[in-house]
């Protein structure tokens, strides 16, 4: 099968890392579907011939419907990138139920919803690649982010477990753990927080969304035949 007949799905593709990843897969020749919430930004994908589906990844019925539409449109699903994610930072003692639940629902339940919806067609195909976007914070923890770090650590456990469940059917499941990548999410940091972070990055610069996109692109490509259940950091050396 050549890349032109490969079908990819990227969640949270309207901005940042998801947008760069979707563009990279499109450039690699994937037939592409994206999931997002912003109707205007989804229109931009439609203009490129992409199947752009409005859905909230935290809502299982919306995810099931979107995956159904991918299968109806393309007939198969080869590569899935679970990228959609949010932050609601604050110290635990001041964190509201909503801060906790919304982050866990989007970041972790969202990955569960999409994986559950795509695994069945992948099992039938006896092939597939899933990449879940975690974070270095899911490995190291971070003060002020108990909700976000718990969601990302959860993604790592989900990734390793699912990799074991589906390996016998030739489905490879990995996670990437970005460090500090320049997107809307990190632009919210103050200049002081940014400077402090840069001091700890051996490459002395922030990452670009494309840096993560290229790593994800490799993991879902034909070049990856024997890497599964891994958490691969893309962090400029932050976690060395
Ligand atoms: P952005 O805030 O720039 O983009 C997040 C994307 O996710 C947007 O397209 C957003 O869509 C989408 N999204 C959010 N919630 C939902 C939802 N419920 N359903 C569907 N789509 C949703 O973030 P980044 O690009 O920086 O982050 C992408 C991923 O990378 C996240 O999982 C994040 O945790 C992870 N990450 C980022 C790092 C960084 O330094 N930037 C570091 C480590 C991990 P909408 O336009 O609708 O809001």
JSON list of C-alpha atoms and ligand atoms in Angstrom, two decimals, residues 12-18 35-38 41 55-58 83-86 106-107 133-135 148 152 178-181 183-186, ligand 1:
[
{"chain": "A", "resi": 12, "resn": "UNK", "atom": "CA", "xyz": [-7.09, 19.04, 18.05]},
{"chain": "A", "resi": 13, "resn": "UNK", "atom": "CA", "xyz": [-5.77, 19.93, 14.59]},
{"chain": "A", "resi": 14, "resn": "UNK", "atom": "CA", "xyz": [-7.01, 23.52, 14.49]},
{"chain": "A", "resi": 15, "resn": "UNK", "atom": "CA", "xyz": [-3.97, 25.01, 16.24]},
{"chain": "A", "resi": 16, "resn": "UNK", "atom": "CA", "xyz": [-0.44, 24.34, 17.51]},
{"chain": "A", "resi": 17, "resn": "UNK", "atom": "CA", "xyz": [1.11, 20.87, 17.48]},
{"chain": "A", "resi": 18, "resn": "UNK", "atom": "CA", "xyz": [-2.03, 19.22, 16.09]},
{"chain": "A", "resi": 35, "resn": "UNK", "atom": "CA", "xyz": [-11.18, 16.64, 14.60]},
{"chain": "A", "resi": 36, "resn": "UNK", "atom": "CA", "xyz": [-11.55, 20.07, 16.16]},
{"chain": "A", "resi": 37, "resn": "UNK", "atom": "CA", "xyz": [-14.04, 22.40, 17.78]},
{"chain": "A", "resi": 38, "resn": "UNK", "atom": "CA", "xyz": [-13.48, 25.68, 15.95]},
{"chain": "A", "resi": 41, "resn": "UNK", "atom": "CA", "xyz": [-10.47, 26.79, 11.48]},
{"chain": "A", "resi": 55, "resn": "UNK", "atom": "CA", "xyz": [-16.24, 17.09, 17.72]},
{"chain": "A", "resi": 56, "resn": "UNK", "atom": "CA", "xyz": [-15.28, 17.43, 21.37]},
{"chain": "A", "resi": 57, "resn": "UNK", "atom": "CA", "xyz": [-12.94, 14.52, 22.14]},
{"chain": "A", "resi": 58, "resn": "UNK", "atom": "CA", "xyz": [-14.30, 14.39, 25.70]},
{"chain": "A", "resi": 83, "resn": "UNK", "atom": "CA", "xyz": [-3.26, 15.45, 20.29]},
{"chain": "A", "resi": 84, "resn": "UNK", "atom": "CA", "xyz": [-6.19, 17.50, 21.68]},
{"chain": "A", "resi": 85, "resn": "UNK", "atom": "CA", "xyz": [-5.38, 18.85, 25.11]},
{"chain": "A", "resi": 86, "resn": "UNK", "atom": "CA", "xyz": [-5.96, 21.74, 27.50]},
{"chain": "A", "resi": 106, "resn": "UNK", "atom": "CA", "xyz": [-10.36, 16.32, 27.50]},
{"chain": "A", "resi": 107, "resn": "UNK", "atom": "CA", "xyz": [-6.81, 15.05, 27.92]},
{"chain": "A", "resi": 133, "resn": "UNK", "atom": "CA", "xyz": [0.55, 13.23, 22.81]},
{"chain": "A", "resi": 134, "resn": "UNK", "atom": "CA", "xyz": [1.57, 13.16, 26.48]},
{"chain": "A", "resi": 135, "resn": "UNK", "atom": "CA", "xyz": [4.04, 15.62, 28.05]},
{"chain": "A", "resi": 148, "resn": "UNK", "atom": "CA", "xyz": [-2.58, 18.21, 33.70]},
{"chain": "A", "resi": 152, "resn": "UNK", "atom": "CA", "xyz": [-0.55, 13.02, 30.92]},
{"chain": "A", "resi": 178, "resn": "UNK", "atom": "CA", "xyz": [6.96, 17.20, 24.24]},
{"chain": "A", "resi": 179, "resn": "UNK", "atom": "CA", "xyz": [8.85, 19.64, 26.45]},
{"chain": "A", "resi": 180, "resn": "UNK", "atom": "CA", "xyz": [8.39, 23.36, 25.91]},
{"chain": "A", "resi": 181, "resn": "UNK", "atom": "CA", "xyz": [6.87, 23.92, 22.47]},
{"chain": "A", "resi": 183, "resn": "UNK", "atom": "CA", "xyz": [2.16, 27.33, 20.82]},
{"chain": "A", "resi": 184, "resn": "UNK", "atom": "CA", "xyz": [-0.86, 29.19, 22.21]},
{"chain": "A", "resi": 185, "resn": "UNK", "atom": "CA", "xyz": [-0.67, 26.89, 25.25]},
{"chain": "A", "resi": 186, "resn": "UNK", "atom": "CA", "xyz": [2.82, 28.07, 26.28]},
{"chain": "B", "resi": 1, "resn": "LIG", "atom": "P1", "xyz": [-2.94, 24.47, 21.71]},
{"chain": "B", "resi": 1, "resn": "LIG", "atom": "O1", "xyz": [-3.69, 25.07, 22.82]},
{"chain": "B", "resi": 1, "resn": "LIG", "atom": "O2", "xyz": [-2.15, 25.36, 20.79]},
{"chain": "B", "resi": 1, "resn": "LIG", "atom": "O3", "xyz": [-3.92, 23.57, 20.78]},
{"chain": "B", "resi": 1, "resn": "LIG", "atom": "C1", "xyz": [-4.75, 22.61, 21.38]},
{"chain": "B", "resi": 1, "resn": "LIG", "atom": "C2", "xyz": [-5.63, 22.02, 20.32]},
{"chain": "B", "resi": 1, "resn": "LIG", "atom": "O4", "xyz": [-6.48, 21.04, 20.94]},
{"chain": "B", "resi": 1, "resn": "LIG", "atom": "C3", "xyz": [-6.51, 23.03, 19.64]},
{"chain": "B", "resi": 1, "resn": "LIG", "atom": "O5", "xyz": [-6.63, 22.70, 18.28]},
{"chain": "B", "resi": 1, "resn": "LIG", "atom": "C4", "xyz": [-7.82, 22.84, 20.37]},
{"chain": "B", "resi": 1, "resn": "LIG", "atom": "O6", "xyz": [-8.95, 23.18, 19.61]},
{"chain": "B", "resi": 1, "resn": "LIG", "atom": "C5", "xyz": [-7.80, 21.34, 20.58]},
{"chain": "B", "resi": 1, "resn": "LIG", "atom": "N1", "xyz": [-8.73, 20.92, 21.63]},
{"chain": "B", "resi": 1, "resn": "LIG", "atom": "C6", "xyz": [-8.72, 21.28, 22.93]},
{"chain": "B", "resi": 1, "resn": "LIG", "atom": "N2", "xyz": [-9.72, 20.68, 23.58]},
{"chain": "B", "resi": 1, "resn": "LIG", "atom": "C7", "xyz": [-10.40, 19.93, 22.68]},
{"chain": "B", "resi": 1, "resn": "LIG", "atom": "C8", "xyz": [-11.53, 19.08, 22.74]},
{"chain": "B", "resi": 1, "resn": "LIG", "atom": "N3", "xyz": [-12.19, 18.88, 23.89]},
{"chain": "B", "resi": 1, "resn": "LIG", "atom": "N4", "xyz": [-11.94, 18.46, 21.61]},
{"chain": "B", "resi": 1, "resn": "LIG", "atom": "C9", "xyz": [-11.30, 18.65, 20.45]},
{"chain": "B", "resi": 1, "resn": "LIG", "atom": "N5", "xyz": [-10.21, 19.46, 20.32]},
{"chain": "B", "resi": 1, "resn": "LIG", "atom": "C10", "xyz": [-9.78, 20.09, 21.43]},
{"chain": "B", "resi": 1, "resn": "LIG", "atom": "O7", "xyz": [-1.99, 23.39, 22.37]},
{"chain": "B", "resi": 1, "resn": "LIG", "atom": "P2", "xyz": [-0.65, 22.70, 21.88]},
{"chain": "B", "resi": 1, "resn": "LIG", "atom": "O8", "xyz": [-0.62, 22.58, 20.42]},
{"chain": "B", "resi": 1, "resn": "LIG", "atom": "O9", "xyz": [0.45, 23.33, 22.60]},
{"chain": "B", "resi": 1, "resn": "LIG", "atom": "O10", "xyz": [-0.86, 21.25, 22.54]},
{"chain": "B", "resi": 1, "resn": "LIG", "atom": "C11", "xyz": [-1.21, 20.10, 21.79]},
{"chain": "B", "resi": 1, "resn": "LIG", "atom": "C12", "xyz": [-0.97, 18.89, 22.66]},
{"chain": "B", "resi": 1, "resn": "LIG", "atom": "O11", "xyz": [0.40, 18.85, 23.04]},
{"chain": "B", "resi": 1, "resn": "LIG", "atom": "C13", "xyz": [-1.77, 18.90, 23.96]},
{"chain": "B", "resi": 1, "resn": "LIG", "atom": "O12", "xyz": [-2.19, 17.58, 24.27]},
{"chain": "B", "resi": 1, "resn": "LIG", "atom": "C14", "xyz": [-0.76, 19.39, 24.98]},
{"chain": "B", "resi": 1, "resn": "LIG", "atom": "O13", "xyz": [-1.07, 18.94, 26.28]},
{"chain": "B", "resi": 1, "resn": "LIG", "atom": "C15", "xyz": [0.51, 18.74, 24.44]},
{"chain": "B", "resi": 1, "resn": "LIG", "atom": "N6", "xyz": [1.73, 19.37, 24.90]},
{"chain": "B", "resi": 1, "resn": "LIG", "atom": "C16", "xyz": [2.04, 20.67, 24.57]},
{"chain": "B", "resi": 1, "resn": "LIG", "atom": "C17", "xyz": [3.22, 21.22, 25.02]},
{"chain": "B", "resi": 1, "resn": "LIG", "atom": "C18", "xyz": [3.64, 22.61, 24.68]},
{"chain": "B", "resi": 1, "resn": "LIG", "atom": "O14", "xyz": [4.69, 23.04, 25.18]},
{"chain": "B", "resi": 1, "resn": "LIG", "atom": "N7", "xyz": [2.92, 23.35, 23.86]},
{"chain": "B", "resi": 1, "resn": "LIG", "atom": "C19", "xyz": [4.15, 20.46, 25.86]},
{"chain": "B", "resi": 1, "resn": "LIG", "atom": "C20", "xyz": [3.73, 19.12, 26.14]},
{"chain": "B", "resi": 1, "resn": "LIG", "atom": "C21", "xyz": [2.56, 18.60, 25.68]},
{"chain": "B", "resi": 1, "resn": "LIG", "atom": "P3", "xyz": [-9.81, 24.53, 19.87]},
{"chain": "B", "resi": 1, "resn": "LIG", "atom": "O15", "xyz": [-9.31, 25.47, 18.83]},
{"chain": "B", "resi": 1, "resn": "LIG", "atom": "O16", "xyz": [-11.19, 24.08, 19.64]},
{"chain": "B", "resi": 1, "resn": "LIG", "atom": "O17", "xyz": [-9.54, 24.98, 21.28]}
]
